[in-house]
């Protein structure tokens, strides 16, 4: 299968790329910094492109069977448009080239309901503080991205992970179309779900939660690293 991964040089994008190559798929890894992407696999093509460049996006999408978007930016005060602008360019390119399958990443925060069994403090203080202050511009643009995807006519799936952290391997993760209990998702598990959705069409036109249940870190460790160190 031919799969194009946007945001491929981010930690989640690298997970999707590596797992797809390990399964024998052909991958086009799209990144603004192709010189920084590890090459060496005959089935890997690294494409230098910016999602704000429609012509470059079109070239990357041509000839693909599925598109995976792992685009992401750090939290900050400035307005964010990379999610919505990126998926708009990707969707137009998919229509142009007749590509139907689209899988992209947003956040479990966009379920707008608390995780089952969550503590009062996390539900009423911690998560709202992140969503409405430090992460506000990111989540606003994620919401715009989701609206664009939902209103399109492609075979789409939006995966909404919780707080992201790094792990060495894919675990026995949980997947559902409603918010799951737990606070964290490993990037290895997220990459696995993105790949499975792209390849197997498991949850077409649905919003999907994924949750890691083994070896999860402490909340302060994740907030300290992820809230100010970037997403994706």
mmCIF file with all atom_site columns, C-alpha atoms in Angstrom:
data_model
loop_
_atom_site.group_PDB
_atom_site.id
_atom_site.type_symbol
_atom_site.label_atom_id
_atom_site.label_alt_id
_atom_site.label_comp_id
_atom_site.label_asym_id
_atom_site.label_entity_id
_atom_site.label_seq_id
_atom_site.pdbx_PDB_ins_code
_atom_site.Cartn_x
_atom_site.Cartn_y
_atom_site.Cartn_z
_atom_site.occupancy
_atom_site.B_iso_or_equiv
_atom_site.pdbx_formal_charge
_atom_site.auth_seq_id
_atom_site.auth_comp_id
_atom_site.auth_asym_id
_atom_site.auth_atom_id
_atom_site.pdbx_PDB_model_num
ATOM 1   C CA . UNK A 1 1   ? 0.000   0.000  0.000  1.00 0.00 ? 1   UNK A CA 1
ATOM 2   C CA . UNK A 1 2   ? 1.197   3.538  -0.771 1.00 0.00 ? 2   UNK A CA 1
ATOM 3   C CA . UNK A 1 3   ? 0.883   5.813  2.260  1.00 0.00 ? 3   UNK A CA 1
ATOM 4   C CA . UNK A 1 4   ? 1.846   9.487  2.529  1.00 0.00 ? 4   UNK A CA 1
ATOM 5   C CA . UNK A 1 5   ? 2.574   10.848 6.006  1.00 0.00 ? 5   UNK A CA 1
ATOM 6   C CA . UNK A 1 6   ? 2.411   14.597 6.606  1.00 0.00 ? 6   UNK A CA 1
ATOM 7   C CA . UNK A 1 7   ? 4.328   15.845 9.616  1.00 0.00 ? 7   UNK A CA 1
ATOM 8   C CA . UNK A 1 8   ? 6.553   12.810 9.189  1.00 0.00 ? 8   UNK A CA 1
ATOM 9   C CA . UNK A 1 9   ? 9.547   14.309 10.965 1.00 0.00 ? 9   UNK A CA 1
ATOM 10  C CA . UNK A 1 10  ? 7.661   14.715 14.257 1.00 0.00 ? 10  UNK A CA 1
ATOM 11  C CA . UNK A 1 11  ? 7.793   11.921 16.842 1.00 0.00 ? 11  UNK A CA 1
ATOM 12  C CA . UNK A 1 12  ? 4.352   10.541 15.924 1.00 0.00 ? 12  UNK A CA 1
ATOM 13  C CA . UNK A 1 13  ? 5.060   10.847 12.207 1.00 0.00 ? 13  UNK A CA 1
ATOM 14  C CA . UNK A 1 14  ? 8.254   8.874  12.632 1.00 0.00 ? 14  UNK A CA 1
ATOM 15  C CA . UNK A 1 15  ? 6.320   6.173  14.469 1.00 0.00 ? 15  UNK A CA 1
ATOM 16  C CA . UNK A 1 16  ? 3.787   5.851  11.652 1.00 0.00 ? 16  UNK A CA 1
ATOM 17  C CA . UNK A 1 17  ? 6.531   5.810  9.024  1.00 0.00 ? 17  UNK A CA 1
ATOM 18  C CA . UNK A 1 18  ? 8.653   3.206  10.794 1.00 0.00 ? 18  UNK A CA 1
ATOM 19  C CA . UNK A 1 19  ? 5.705   0.929  11.530 1.00 0.00 ? 19  UNK A CA 1
ATOM 20  C CA . UNK A 1 20  ? 4.375   1.195  7.976  1.00 0.00 ? 20  UNK A CA 1
ATOM 21  C CA . UNK A 1 21  ? 7.772   0.341  6.492  1.00 0.00 ? 21  UNK A CA 1
ATOM 22  C CA . UNK A 1 22  ? 8.095   -2.601 8.891  1.00 0.00 ? 22  UNK A CA 1
ATOM 23  C CA . UNK A 1 23  ? 4.798   -3.940 7.530  1.00 0.00 ? 23  UNK A CA 1
ATOM 24  C CA . UNK A 1 24  ? 6.040   -3.662 3.950  1.00 0.00 ? 24  UNK A CA 1
ATOM 25  C CA . UNK A 1 25  ? 4.161   -0.554 2.846  1.00 0.00 ? 25  UNK A CA 1
ATOM 26  C CA . UNK A 1 26  ? 5.634   2.146  0.623  1.00 0.00 ? 26  UNK A CA 1
ATOM 27  C CA . UNK A 1 27  ? 5.805   5.480  2.455  1.00 0.00 ? 27  UNK A CA 1
ATOM 28  C CA . UNK A 1 28  ? 6.187   9.072  1.313  1.00 0.00 ? 28  UNK A CA 1
ATOM 29  C CA . UNK A 1 29  ? 7.375   11.038 4.347  1.00 0.00 ? 29  UNK A CA 1
ATOM 30  C CA . UNK A 1 30  ? 6.497   14.724 3.969  1.00 0.00 ? 30  UNK A CA 1
ATOM 31  C CA . UNK A 1 31  ? 8.468   17.203 6.035  1.00 0.00 ? 31  UNK A CA 1
ATOM 32  C CA . UNK A 1 32  ? 9.672   20.789 5.797  1.00 0.00 ? 32  UNK A CA 1
ATOM 33  C CA . UNK A 1 33  ? 13.178  19.584 6.679  1.00 0.00 ? 33  UNK A CA 1
ATOM 34  C CA . UNK A 1 34  ? 13.876  16.524 4.505  1.00 0.00 ? 34  UNK A CA 1
ATOM 35  C CA . UNK A 1 35  ? 17.597  16.675 5.253  1.00 0.00 ? 35  UNK A CA 1
ATOM 36  C CA . UNK A 1 36  ? 16.831  15.805 8.882  1.00 0.00 ? 36  UNK A CA 1
ATOM 37  C CA . UNK A 1 37  ? 14.759  12.722 8.120  1.00 0.00 ? 37  UNK A CA 1
ATOM 38  C CA . UNK A 1 38  ? 16.452  9.299  8.436  1.00 0.00 ? 38  UNK A CA 1
ATOM 39  C CA . UNK A 1 39  ? 16.548  7.584  5.055  1.00 0.00 ? 39  UNK A CA 1
ATOM 40  C CA . UNK A 1 40  ? 17.897  4.196  4.020  1.00 0.00 ? 40  UNK A CA 1
ATOM 41  C CA . UNK A 1 41  ? 14.807  2.135  3.154  1.00 0.00 ? 41  UNK A CA 1
ATOM 42  C CA . UNK A 1 42  ? 14.090  1.401  -0.497 1.00 0.00 ? 42  UNK A CA 1
ATOM 43  C CA . UNK A 1 43  ? 10.342  1.796  0.108  1.00 0.00 ? 43  UNK A CA 1
ATOM 44  C CA . UNK A 1 44  ? 10.737  5.246  1.674  1.00 0.00 ? 44  UNK A CA 1
ATOM 45  C CA . UNK A 1 45  ? 10.569  8.510  -0.258 1.00 0.00 ? 45  UNK A CA 1
ATOM 46  C CA . UNK A 1 46  ? 11.267  11.690 1.664  1.00 0.00 ? 46  UNK A CA 1
ATOM 47  C CA . UNK A 1 47  ? 9.496   14.733 0.221  1.00 0.00 ? 47  UNK A CA 1
ATOM 48  C CA . UNK A 1 48  ? 10.353  18.274 1.219  1.00 0.00 ? 48  UNK A CA 1
ATOM 49  C CA . UNK A 1 49  ? 7.095   20.208 1.352  1.00 0.00 ? 49  UNK A CA 1
ATOM 50  C CA . UNK A 1 50  ? 5.144   22.706 3.412  1.00 0.00 ? 50  UNK A CA 1
ATOM 51  C CA . UNK A 1 51  ? 1.398   22.193 3.862  1.00 0.00 ? 51  UNK A CA 1
ATOM 52  C CA . UNK A 1 52  ? 0.912   25.894 3.113  1.00 0.00 ? 52  UNK A CA 1
ATOM 53  C CA . UNK A 1 53  ? 2.162   25.148 -0.425 1.00 0.00 ? 53  UNK A CA 1
ATOM 54  C CA . UNK A 1 54  ? -0.780  23.532 -2.291 1.00 0.00 ? 54  UNK A CA 1
ATOM 55  C CA . UNK A 1 55  ? 1.329   22.514 -5.280 1.00 0.00 ? 55  UNK A CA 1
ATOM 56  C CA . UNK A 1 56  ? 3.821   20.673 -3.071 1.00 0.00 ? 56  UNK A CA 1
ATOM 57  C CA . UNK A 1 57  ? 0.992   18.960 -1.186 1.00 0.00 ? 57  UNK A CA 1
ATOM 58  C CA . UNK A 1 58  ? -0.572  17.896 -4.485 1.00 0.00 ? 58  UNK A CA 1
ATOM 59  C CA . UNK A 1 59  ? 2.681   16.318 -5.668 1.00 0.00 ? 59  UNK A CA 1
ATOM 60  C CA . UNK A 1 60  ? 3.015   14.383 -2.417 1.00 0.00 ? 60  UNK A CA 1
ATOM 61  C CA . UNK A 1 61  ? -0.569  13.059 -2.530 1.00 0.00 ? 61  UNK A CA 1
ATOM 62  C CA . UNK A 1 62  ? -0.458  11.954 -6.180 1.00 0.00 ? 62  UNK A CA 1
ATOM 63  C CA . UNK A 1 63  ? -0.371  8.171  -6.520 1.00 0.00 ? 63  UNK A CA 1
ATOM 64  C CA . UNK A 1 64  ? -1.151  7.406  -2.866 1.00 0.00 ? 64  UNK A CA 1
ATOM 65  C CA . UNK A 1 65  ? -3.688  4.967  -1.453 1.00 0.00 ? 65  UNK A CA 1
ATOM 66  C CA . UNK A 1 66  ? -4.050  6.710  1.920  1.00 0.00 ? 66  UNK A CA 1
ATOM 67  C CA . UNK A 1 67  ? -3.051  9.930  3.651  1.00 0.00 ? 67  UNK A CA 1
ATOM 68  C CA . UNK A 1 68  ? -2.011  10.181 7.303  1.00 0.00 ? 68  UNK A CA 1
ATOM 69  C CA . UNK A 1 69  ? -1.635  13.623 8.857  1.00 0.00 ? 69  UNK A CA 1
ATOM 70  C CA . UNK A 1 70  ? 0.376   13.896 12.064 1.00 0.00 ? 70  UNK A CA 1
ATOM 71  C CA . UNK A 1 71  ? 0.801   17.653 11.764 1.00 0.00 ? 71  UNK A CA 1
ATOM 72  C CA . UNK A 1 72  ? 1.405   19.379 15.067 1.00 0.00 ? 72  UNK A CA 1
ATOM 73  C CA . UNK A 1 73  ? 2.788   22.527 16.668 1.00 0.00 ? 73  UNK A CA 1
ATOM 74  C CA . UNK A 1 74  ? 3.772   23.453 20.246 1.00 0.00 ? 74  UNK A CA 1
ATOM 75  C CA . UNK A 1 75  ? 1.402   25.263 22.543 1.00 0.00 ? 75  UNK A CA 1
ATOM 76  C CA . UNK A 1 76  ? 1.754   29.036 22.432 1.00 0.00 ? 76  UNK A CA 1
ATOM 77  C CA . UNK A 1 77  ? -0.042  32.356 22.427 1.00 0.00 ? 77  UNK A CA 1
ATOM 78  C CA . UNK A 1 78  ? 0.107   33.007 18.683 1.00 0.00 ? 78  UNK A CA 1
ATOM 79  C CA . UNK A 1 79  ? -2.812  32.020 16.411 1.00 0.00 ? 79  UNK A CA 1
ATOM 80  C CA . UNK A 1 80  ? -2.457  28.539 14.924 1.00 0.00 ? 80  UNK A CA 1
ATOM 81  C CA . UNK A 1 81  ? -3.556  27.584 11.405 1.00 0.00 ? 81  UNK A CA 1
ATOM 82  C CA . UNK A 1 82  ? -1.378  24.610 10.476 1.00 0.00 ? 82  UNK A CA 1
ATOM 83  C CA . UNK A 1 83  ? -4.051  22.011 11.292 1.00 0.00 ? 83  UNK A CA 1
ATOM 84  C CA . UNK A 1 84  ? -6.924  23.616 9.387  1.00 0.00 ? 84  UNK A CA 1
ATOM 85  C CA . UNK A 1 85  ? -4.847  24.971 6.507  1.00 0.00 ? 85  UNK A CA 1
ATOM 86  C CA . UNK A 1 86  ? -2.952  21.716 6.234  1.00 0.00 ? 86  UNK A CA 1
ATOM 87  C CA . UNK A 1 87  ? -6.013  19.497 6.043  1.00 0.00 ? 87  UNK A CA 1
ATOM 88  C CA . UNK A 1 88  ? -7.659  21.893 3.573  1.00 0.00 ? 88  UNK A CA 1
ATOM 89  C CA . UNK A 1 89  ? -4.696  21.590 1.211  1.00 0.00 ? 89  UNK A CA 1
ATOM 90  C CA . UNK A 1 90  ? -4.527  17.841 1.759  1.00 0.00 ? 90  UNK A CA 1
ATOM 91  C CA . UNK A 1 91  ? -8.269  17.378 1.124  1.00 0.00 ? 91  UNK A CA 1
ATOM 92  C CA . UNK A 1 92  ? -8.115  19.362 -2.101 1.00 0.00 ? 92  UNK A CA 1
ATOM 93  C CA . UNK A 1 93  ? -5.142  17.338 -3.296 1.00 0.00 ? 93  UNK A CA 1
ATOM 94  C CA . UNK A 1 94  ? -6.946  14.103 -2.449 1.00 0.00 ? 94  UNK A CA 1
ATOM 95  C CA . UNK A 1 95  ? -9.946  15.185 -4.485 1.00 0.00 ? 95  UNK A CA 1
ATOM 96  C CA . UNK A 1 96  ? -7.678  16.190 -7.362 1.00 0.00 ? 96  UNK A CA 1
ATOM 97  C CA . UNK A 1 97  ? -5.947  12.801 -7.443 1.00 0.00 ? 97  UNK A CA 1
ATOM 98  C CA . UNK A 1 98  ? -8.859  10.562 -6.456 1.00 0.00 ? 98  UNK A CA 1
ATOM 99  C CA . UNK A 1 99  ? -7.408  9.492  -3.097 1.00 0.00 ? 99  UNK A CA 1
ATOM 100 C CA . UNK A 1 100 ? -10.137 8.534  -0.650 1.00 0.00 ? 100 UNK A CA 1
ATOM 101 C CA . UNK A 1 101 ? -8.665  7.490  2.721  1.00 0.00 ? 101 UNK A CA 1
ATOM 102 C CA . UNK A 1 102 ? -7.663  10.204 5.211  1.00 0.00 ? 102 UNK A CA 1
ATOM 103 C CA . UNK A 1 103 ? -6.548  9.688  8.810  1.00 0.00 ? 103 UNK A CA 1
ATOM 104 C CA . UNK A 1 104 ? -5.456  12.568 11.019 1.00 0.00 ? 104 UNK A CA 1
ATOM 105 C CA . UNK A 1 105 ? -4.702  13.446 14.652 1.00 0.00 ? 105 UNK A CA 1
ATOM 106 C CA . UNK A 1 106 ? -6.406  15.902 16.990 1.00 0.00 ? 106 UNK A CA 1
ATOM 107 C CA . UNK A 1 107 ? -6.912  15.514 20.769 1.00 0.00 ? 107 UNK A CA 1
ATOM 108 C CA . UNK A 1 108 ? -9.124  13.788 23.331 1.00 0.00 ? 108 UNK A CA 1
ATOM 109 C CA . UNK A 1 109 ? -9.868  17.272 24.711 1.00 0.00 ? 109 UNK A CA 1
ATOM 110 C CA . UNK A 1 110 ? -12.159 17.769 21.712 1.00 0.00 ? 110 UNK A CA 1
ATOM 111 C CA . UNK A 1 111 ? -14.563 15.110 22.970 1.00 0.00 ? 111 UNK A CA 1
ATOM 112 C CA . UNK A 1 112 ? -15.671 17.860 25.395 1.00 0.00 ? 112 UNK A CA 1
ATOM 113 C CA . UNK A 1 113 ? -16.505 15.288 28.040 1.00 0.00 ? 113 UNK A CA 1
ATOM 114 C CA . UNK A 1 114 ? -14.310 14.143 30.911 1.00 0.00 ? 114 UNK A CA 1
ATOM 115 C CA . UNK A 1 115 ? -12.549 10.805 30.783 1.00 0.00 ? 115 UNK A CA 1
ATOM 116 C CA . UNK A 1 116 ? -14.561 8.176  32.700 1.00 0.00 ? 116 UNK A CA 1
ATOM 117 C CA . UNK A 1 117 ? -13.457 7.888  36.318 1.00 0.00 ? 117 UNK A CA 1
ATOM 118 C CA . UNK A 1 118 ? -11.309 11.033 36.201 1.00 0.00 ? 118 UNK A CA 1
ATOM 119 C CA . UNK A 1 119 ? -10.687 12.945 39.418 1.00 0.00 ? 119 UNK A CA 1
ATOM 120 C CA . UNK A 1 120 ? -12.580 16.143 40.129 1.00 0.00 ? 120 UNK A CA 1
ATOM 121 C CA . UNK A 1 121 ? -9.333  18.171 40.227 1.00 0.00 ? 121 UNK A CA 1
ATOM 122 C CA . UNK A 1 122 ? -8.135  16.965 36.828 1.00 0.00 ? 122 UNK A CA 1
ATOM 123 C CA . UNK A 1 123 ? -11.606 17.221 35.269 1.00 0.00 ? 123 UNK A CA 1
ATOM 124 C CA . UNK A 1 124 ? -12.433 20.697 36.578 1.00 0.00 ? 124 UNK A CA 1
ATOM 125 C CA . UNK A 1 125 ? -9.032  22.344 36.997 1.00 0.00 ? 125 UNK A CA 1
ATOM 126 C CA . UNK A 1 126 ? -6.098  20.770 35.151 1.00 0.00 ? 126 UNK A CA 1
ATOM 127 C CA . UNK A 1 127 ? -7.614  19.889 31.770 1.00 0.00 ? 127 UNK A CA 1
ATOM 128 C CA . UNK A 1 128 ? -9.710  23.090 31.425 1.00 0.00 ? 128 UNK A CA 1
ATOM 129 C CA . UNK A 1 129 ? -6.647  25.163 32.321 1.00 0.00 ? 129 UNK A CA 1
ATOM 130 C CA . UNK A 1 130 ? -4.644  23.559 29.525 1.00 0.00 ? 130 UNK A CA 1
ATOM 131 C CA . UNK A 1 131 ? -7.498  23.720 27.012 1.00 0.00 ? 131 UNK A CA 1
ATOM 132 C CA . UNK A 1 132 ? -8.448  27.344 27.700 1.00 0.00 ? 132 UNK A CA 1
ATOM 133 C CA . UNK A 1 133 ? -5.062  28.917 28.314 1.00 0.00 ? 133 UNK A CA 1
ATOM 134 C CA . UNK A 1 134 ? -1.757  27.414 27.229 1.00 0.00 ? 134 UNK A CA 1
ATOM 135 C CA . UNK A 1 135 ? -3.331  25.146 24.585 1.00 0.00 ? 135 UNK A CA 1
ATOM 136 C CA . UNK A 1 136 ? -6.222  27.341 23.492 1.00 0.00 ? 136 UNK A CA 1
ATOM 137 C CA . UNK A 1 137 ? -4.943  28.344 20.028 1.00 0.00 ? 137 UNK A CA 1
ATOM 138 C CA . UNK A 1 138 ? -3.922  24.779 19.207 1.00 0.00 ? 138 UNK A CA 1
ATOM 139 C CA . UNK A 1 139 ? -7.291  23.304 20.167 1.00 0.00 ? 139 UNK A CA 1
ATOM 140 C CA . UNK A 1 140 ? -9.201  26.028 18.341 1.00 0.00 ? 140 UNK A CA 1
ATOM 141 C CA . UNK A 1 141 ? -7.408  25.145 15.127 1.00 0.00 ? 141 UNK A CA 1
ATOM 142 C CA . UNK A 1 142 ? -7.807  21.426 15.724 1.00 0.00 ? 142 UNK A CA 1
ATOM 143 C CA . UNK A 1 143 ? -11.543 22.058 15.958 1.00 0.00 ? 143 UNK A CA 1
ATOM 144 C CA . UNK A 1 144 ? -11.477 23.903 12.630 1.00 0.00 ? 144 UNK A CA 1
ATOM 145 C CA . UNK A 1 145 ? -9.537  21.009 11.119 1.00 0.00 ? 145 UNK A CA 1
ATOM 146 C CA . UNK A 1 146 ? -12.074 18.499 12.366 1.00 0.00 ? 146 UNK A CA 1
ATOM 147 C CA . UNK A 1 147 ? -14.941 20.526 10.910 1.00 0.00 ? 147 UNK A CA 1
ATOM 148 C CA . UNK A 1 148 ? -13.236 20.602 7.514  1.00 0.00 ? 148 UNK A CA 1
ATOM 149 C CA . UNK A 1 149 ? -12.604 16.867 7.599  1.00 0.00 ? 149 UNK A CA 1
ATOM 150 C CA . UNK A 1 150 ? -16.117 16.044 8.818  1.00 0.00 ? 150 UNK A CA 1
ATOM 151 C CA . UNK A 1 151 ? -17.778 18.162 6.153  1.00 0.00 ? 151 UNK A CA 1
ATOM 152 C CA . UNK A 1 152 ? -15.717 16.647 3.336  1.00 0.00 ? 152 UNK A CA 1
ATOM 153 C CA . UNK A 1 153 ? -16.631 13.603 1.292  1.00 0.00 ? 153 UNK A CA 1
ATOM 154 C CA . UNK A 1 154 ? -13.520 11.506 1.873  1.00 0.00 ? 154 UNK A CA 1
ATOM 155 C CA . UNK A 1 155 ? -13.293 8.287  3.884  1.00 0.00 ? 155 UNK A CA 1
ATOM 156 C CA . UNK A 1 156 ? -11.891 9.918  6.999  1.00 0.00 ? 156 UNK A CA 1
ATOM 157 C CA . UNK A 1 157 ? -11.015 9.024  10.561 1.00 0.00 ? 157 UNK A CA 1
ATOM 158 C CA . UNK A 1 158 ? -9.872  11.488 13.227 1.00 0.00 ? 158 UNK A CA 1
ATOM 159 C CA . UNK A 1 159 ? -7.841  9.949  16.049 1.00 0.00 ? 159 UNK A CA 1
ATOM 160 C CA . UNK A 1 160 ? -8.040  11.810 19.369 1.00 0.00 ? 160 UNK A CA 1
ATOM 161 C CA . UNK A 1 161 ? -5.256  10.711 21.729 1.00 0.00 ? 161 UNK A CA 1
ATOM 162 C CA . UNK A 1 162 ? -4.773  11.919 25.284 1.00 0.00 ? 162 UNK A CA 1
ATOM 163 C CA . UNK A 1 163 ? -1.504  13.312 26.663 1.00 0.00 ? 163 UNK A CA 1
ATOM 164 C CA . UNK A 1 164 ? 1.321   12.002 24.496 1.00 0.00 ? 164 UNK A CA 1
ATOM 165 C CA . UNK A 1 165 ? 4.478   10.366 25.748 1.00 0.00 ? 165 UNK A CA 1
ATOM 166 C CA . UNK A 1 166 ? 7.272   8.282  24.248 1.00 0.00 ? 166 UNK A CA 1
ATOM 167 C CA . UNK A 1 167 ? 7.454   4.498  24.619 1.00 0.00 ? 167 UNK A CA 1
ATOM 168 C CA . UNK A 1 168 ? 9.743   1.842  23.204 1.00 0.00 ? 168 UNK A CA 1
ATOM 169 C CA . UNK A 1 169 ? 7.066   -0.392 21.694 1.00 0.00 ? 169 UNK A CA 1
ATOM 170 C CA . UNK A 1 170 ? 3.386   -0.716 20.857 1.00 0.00 ? 170 UNK A CA 1
ATOM 171 C CA . UNK A 1 171 ? 1.332   -1.945 23.814 1.00 0.00 ? 171 UNK A CA 1
ATOM 172 C CA . UNK A 1 172 ? -2.096  -3.532 24.291 1.00 0.00 ? 172 UNK A CA 1
ATOM 173 C CA . UNK A 1 173 ? -3.811  -0.181 23.832 1.00 0.00 ? 173 UNK A CA 1
ATOM 174 C CA . UNK A 1 174 ? -7.557  0.537  23.910 1.00 0.00 ? 174 UNK A CA 1
ATOM 175 C CA . UNK A 1 175 ? -9.582  2.096  21.074 1.00 0.00 ? 175 UNK A CA 1
ATOM 176 C CA . UNK A 1 176 ? -13.152 3.420  21.110 1.00 0.00 ? 176 UNK A CA 1
ATOM 177 C CA . UNK A 1 177 ? -15.399 5.966  19.415 1.00 0.00 ? 177 UNK A CA 1
ATOM 178 C CA . UNK A 1 178 ? -16.090 7.621  22.780 1.00 0.00 ? 178 UNK A CA 1
ATOM 179 C CA . UNK A 1 179 ? -13.696 8.974  25.377 1.00 0.00 ? 179 UNK A CA 1
ATOM 180 C CA . UNK A 1 180 ? -11.806 6.279  27.245 1.00 0.00 ? 180 UNK A CA 1
ATOM 181 C CA . UNK A 1 181 ? -10.583 6.252  30.854 1.00 0.00 ? 181 UNK A CA 1
ATOM 182 C CA . UNK A 1 182 ? -6.971  7.235  31.407 1.00 0.00 ? 182 UNK A CA 1
ATOM 183 C CA . UNK A 1 183 ? -4.873  10.332 30.762 1.00 0.00 ? 183 UNK A CA 1
ATOM 184 C CA . UNK A 1 184 ? -2.129  9.239  28.384 1.00 0.00 ? 184 UNK A CA 1
ATOM 185 C CA . UNK A 1 185 ? -1.369  7.768  24.967 1.00 0.00 ? 185 UNK A CA 1
ATOM 186 C CA . UNK A 1 186 ? 2.051   6.618  23.871 1.00 0.00 ? 186 UNK A CA 1
ATOM 187 C CA . UNK A 1 187 ? 3.220   7.768  20.471 1.00 0.00 ? 187 UNK A CA 1
ATOM 188 C CA . UNK A 1 188 ? 3.966   4.152  19.580 1.00 0.00 ? 188 UNK A CA 1
ATOM 189 C CA . UNK A 1 189 ? 0.328   3.231  20.241 1.00 0.00 ? 189 UNK A CA 1
ATOM 190 C CA . UNK A 1 190 ? -0.930  6.316  18.417 1.00 0.00 ? 190 UNK A CA 1
ATOM 191 C CA . UNK A 1 191 ? 1.219   5.448  15.415 1.00 0.00 ? 191 UNK A CA 1
ATOM 192 C CA . UNK A 1 192 ? -0.161  1.907  15.428 1.00 0.00 ? 192 UNK A CA 1
ATOM 193 C CA . UNK A 1 193 ? -3.762  3.120  15.458 1.00 0.00 ? 193 UNK A CA 1
ATOM 194 C CA . UNK A 1 194 ? -3.139  5.646  12.680 1.00 0.00 ? 194 UNK A CA 1
ATOM 195 C CA . UNK A 1 195 ? -1.601  2.927  10.526 1.00 0.00 ? 195 UNK A CA 1
ATOM 196 C CA . UNK A 1 196 ? -4.358  0.412  11.230 1.00 0.00 ? 196 UNK A CA 1
ATOM 197 C CA . UNK A 1 197 ? -7.027  2.975  10.352 1.00 0.00 ? 197 UNK A CA 1
ATOM 198 C CA . UNK A 1 198 ? -5.260  3.875  7.111  1.00 0.00 ? 198 UNK A CA 1
ATOM 199 C CA . UNK A 1 199 ? -4.778  0.270  6.049  1.00 0.00 ? 199 UNK A CA 1
ATOM 200 C CA . UNK A 1 200 ? -7.877  -1.488 7.384  1.00 0.00 ? 200 UNK A CA 1
ATOM 201 C CA . UNK A 1 201 ? -10.622 1.195  7.246  1.00 0.00 ? 201 UNK A CA 1
ATOM 202 C CA . UNK A 1 202 ? -11.717 0.295  10.778 1.00 0.00 ? 202 UNK A CA 1
ATOM 203 C CA . UNK A 1 203 ? -13.623 3.452  11.773 1.00 0.00 ? 203 UNK A CA 1
ATOM 204 C CA . UNK A 1 204 ? -14.650 5.357  8.663  1.00 0.00 ? 204 UNK A CA 1
ATOM 205 C CA . UNK A 1 205 ? -16.176 8.800  9.277  1.00 0.00 ? 205 UNK A CA 1
ATOM 206 C CA . UNK A 1 206 ? -15.631 8.528  13.033 1.00 0.00 ? 206 UNK A CA 1
ATOM 207 C CA . UNK A 1 207 ? -13.709 10.190 15.857 1.00 0.00 ? 207 UNK A CA 1
ATOM 208 C CA . UNK A 1 208 ? -11.588 7.623  17.667 1.00 0.00 ? 208 UNK A CA 1
ATOM 209 C CA . UNK A 1 209 ? -9.955  7.674  21.090 1.00 0.00 ? 209 UNK A CA 1
ATOM 210 C CA . UNK A 1 210 ? -6.814  5.646  21.828 1.00 0.00 ? 210 UNK A CA 1
ATOM 211 C CA . UNK A 1 211 ? -5.483  5.061  25.323 1.00 0.00 ? 211 UNK A CA 1
ATOM 212 C CA . UNK A 1 212 ? -2.354  3.425  26.664 1.00 0.00 ? 212 UNK A CA 1
ATOM 213 C CA . UNK A 1 213 ? -2.925  1.330  29.782 1.00 0.00 ? 213 UNK A CA 1
ATOM 214 C CA . UNK A 1 214 ? 0.568   -0.008 30.516 1.00 0.00 ? 214 UNK A CA 1
ATOM 215 C CA . UNK A 1 215 ? 3.692   1.823  31.633 1.00 0.00 ? 215 UNK A CA 1
ATOM 216 C CA . UNK A 1 216 ? 2.121   5.282  31.671 1.00 0.00 ? 216 UNK A CA 1
ATOM 217 C CA . UNK A 1 217 ? 4.111   8.120  33.268 1.00 0.00 ? 217 UNK A CA 1
ATOM 218 C CA . UNK A 1 218 ? 3.100   10.537 36.001 1.00 0.00 ? 218 UNK A CA 1
ATOM 219 C CA . UNK A 1 219 ? 0.972   13.538 35.100 1.00 0.00 ? 219 UNK A CA 1
ATOM 220 C CA . UNK A 1 220 ? 3.536   16.141 36.119 1.00 0.00 ? 220 UNK A CA 1
ATOM 221 C CA . UNK A 1 221 ? 6.220   14.520 33.982 1.00 0.00 ? 221 UNK A CA 1
ATOM 222 C CA . UNK A 1 222 ? 4.017   14.606 30.880 1.00 0.00 ? 222 UNK A CA 1
ATOM 223 C CA . UNK A 1 223 ? 2.753   18.150 31.440 1.00 0.00 ? 223 UNK A CA 1
ATOM 224 C CA . UNK A 1 224 ? 6.283   19.434 32.033 1.00 0.00 ? 224 UNK A CA 1
ATOM 225 C CA . UNK A 1 225 ? 7.598   17.865 28.838 1.00 0.00 ? 225 UNK A CA 1
ATOM 226 C CA . UNK A 1 226 ? 4.673   18.114 26.445 1.00 0.00 ? 226 UNK A CA 1
ATOM 227 C CA . UNK A 1 227 ? 2.914   21.352 27.311 1.00 0.00 ? 227 UNK A CA 1
ATOM 228 C CA . UNK A 1 228 ? 5.969   23.411 26.473 1.00 0.00 ? 228 UNK A CA 1
ATOM 229 C CA . UNK A 1 229 ? 8.057   21.073 24.347 1.00 0.00 ? 229 UNK A CA 1
ATOM 230 C CA . UNK A 1 230 ? 5.786   20.446 21.388 1.00 0.00 ? 230 UNK A CA 1
ATOM 231 C CA . UNK A 1 231 ? 3.143   18.035 20.123 1.00 0.00 ? 231 UNK A CA 1
ATOM 232 C CA . UNK A 1 232 ? 2.802   15.489 17.347 1.00 0.00 ? 232 UNK A CA 1
#
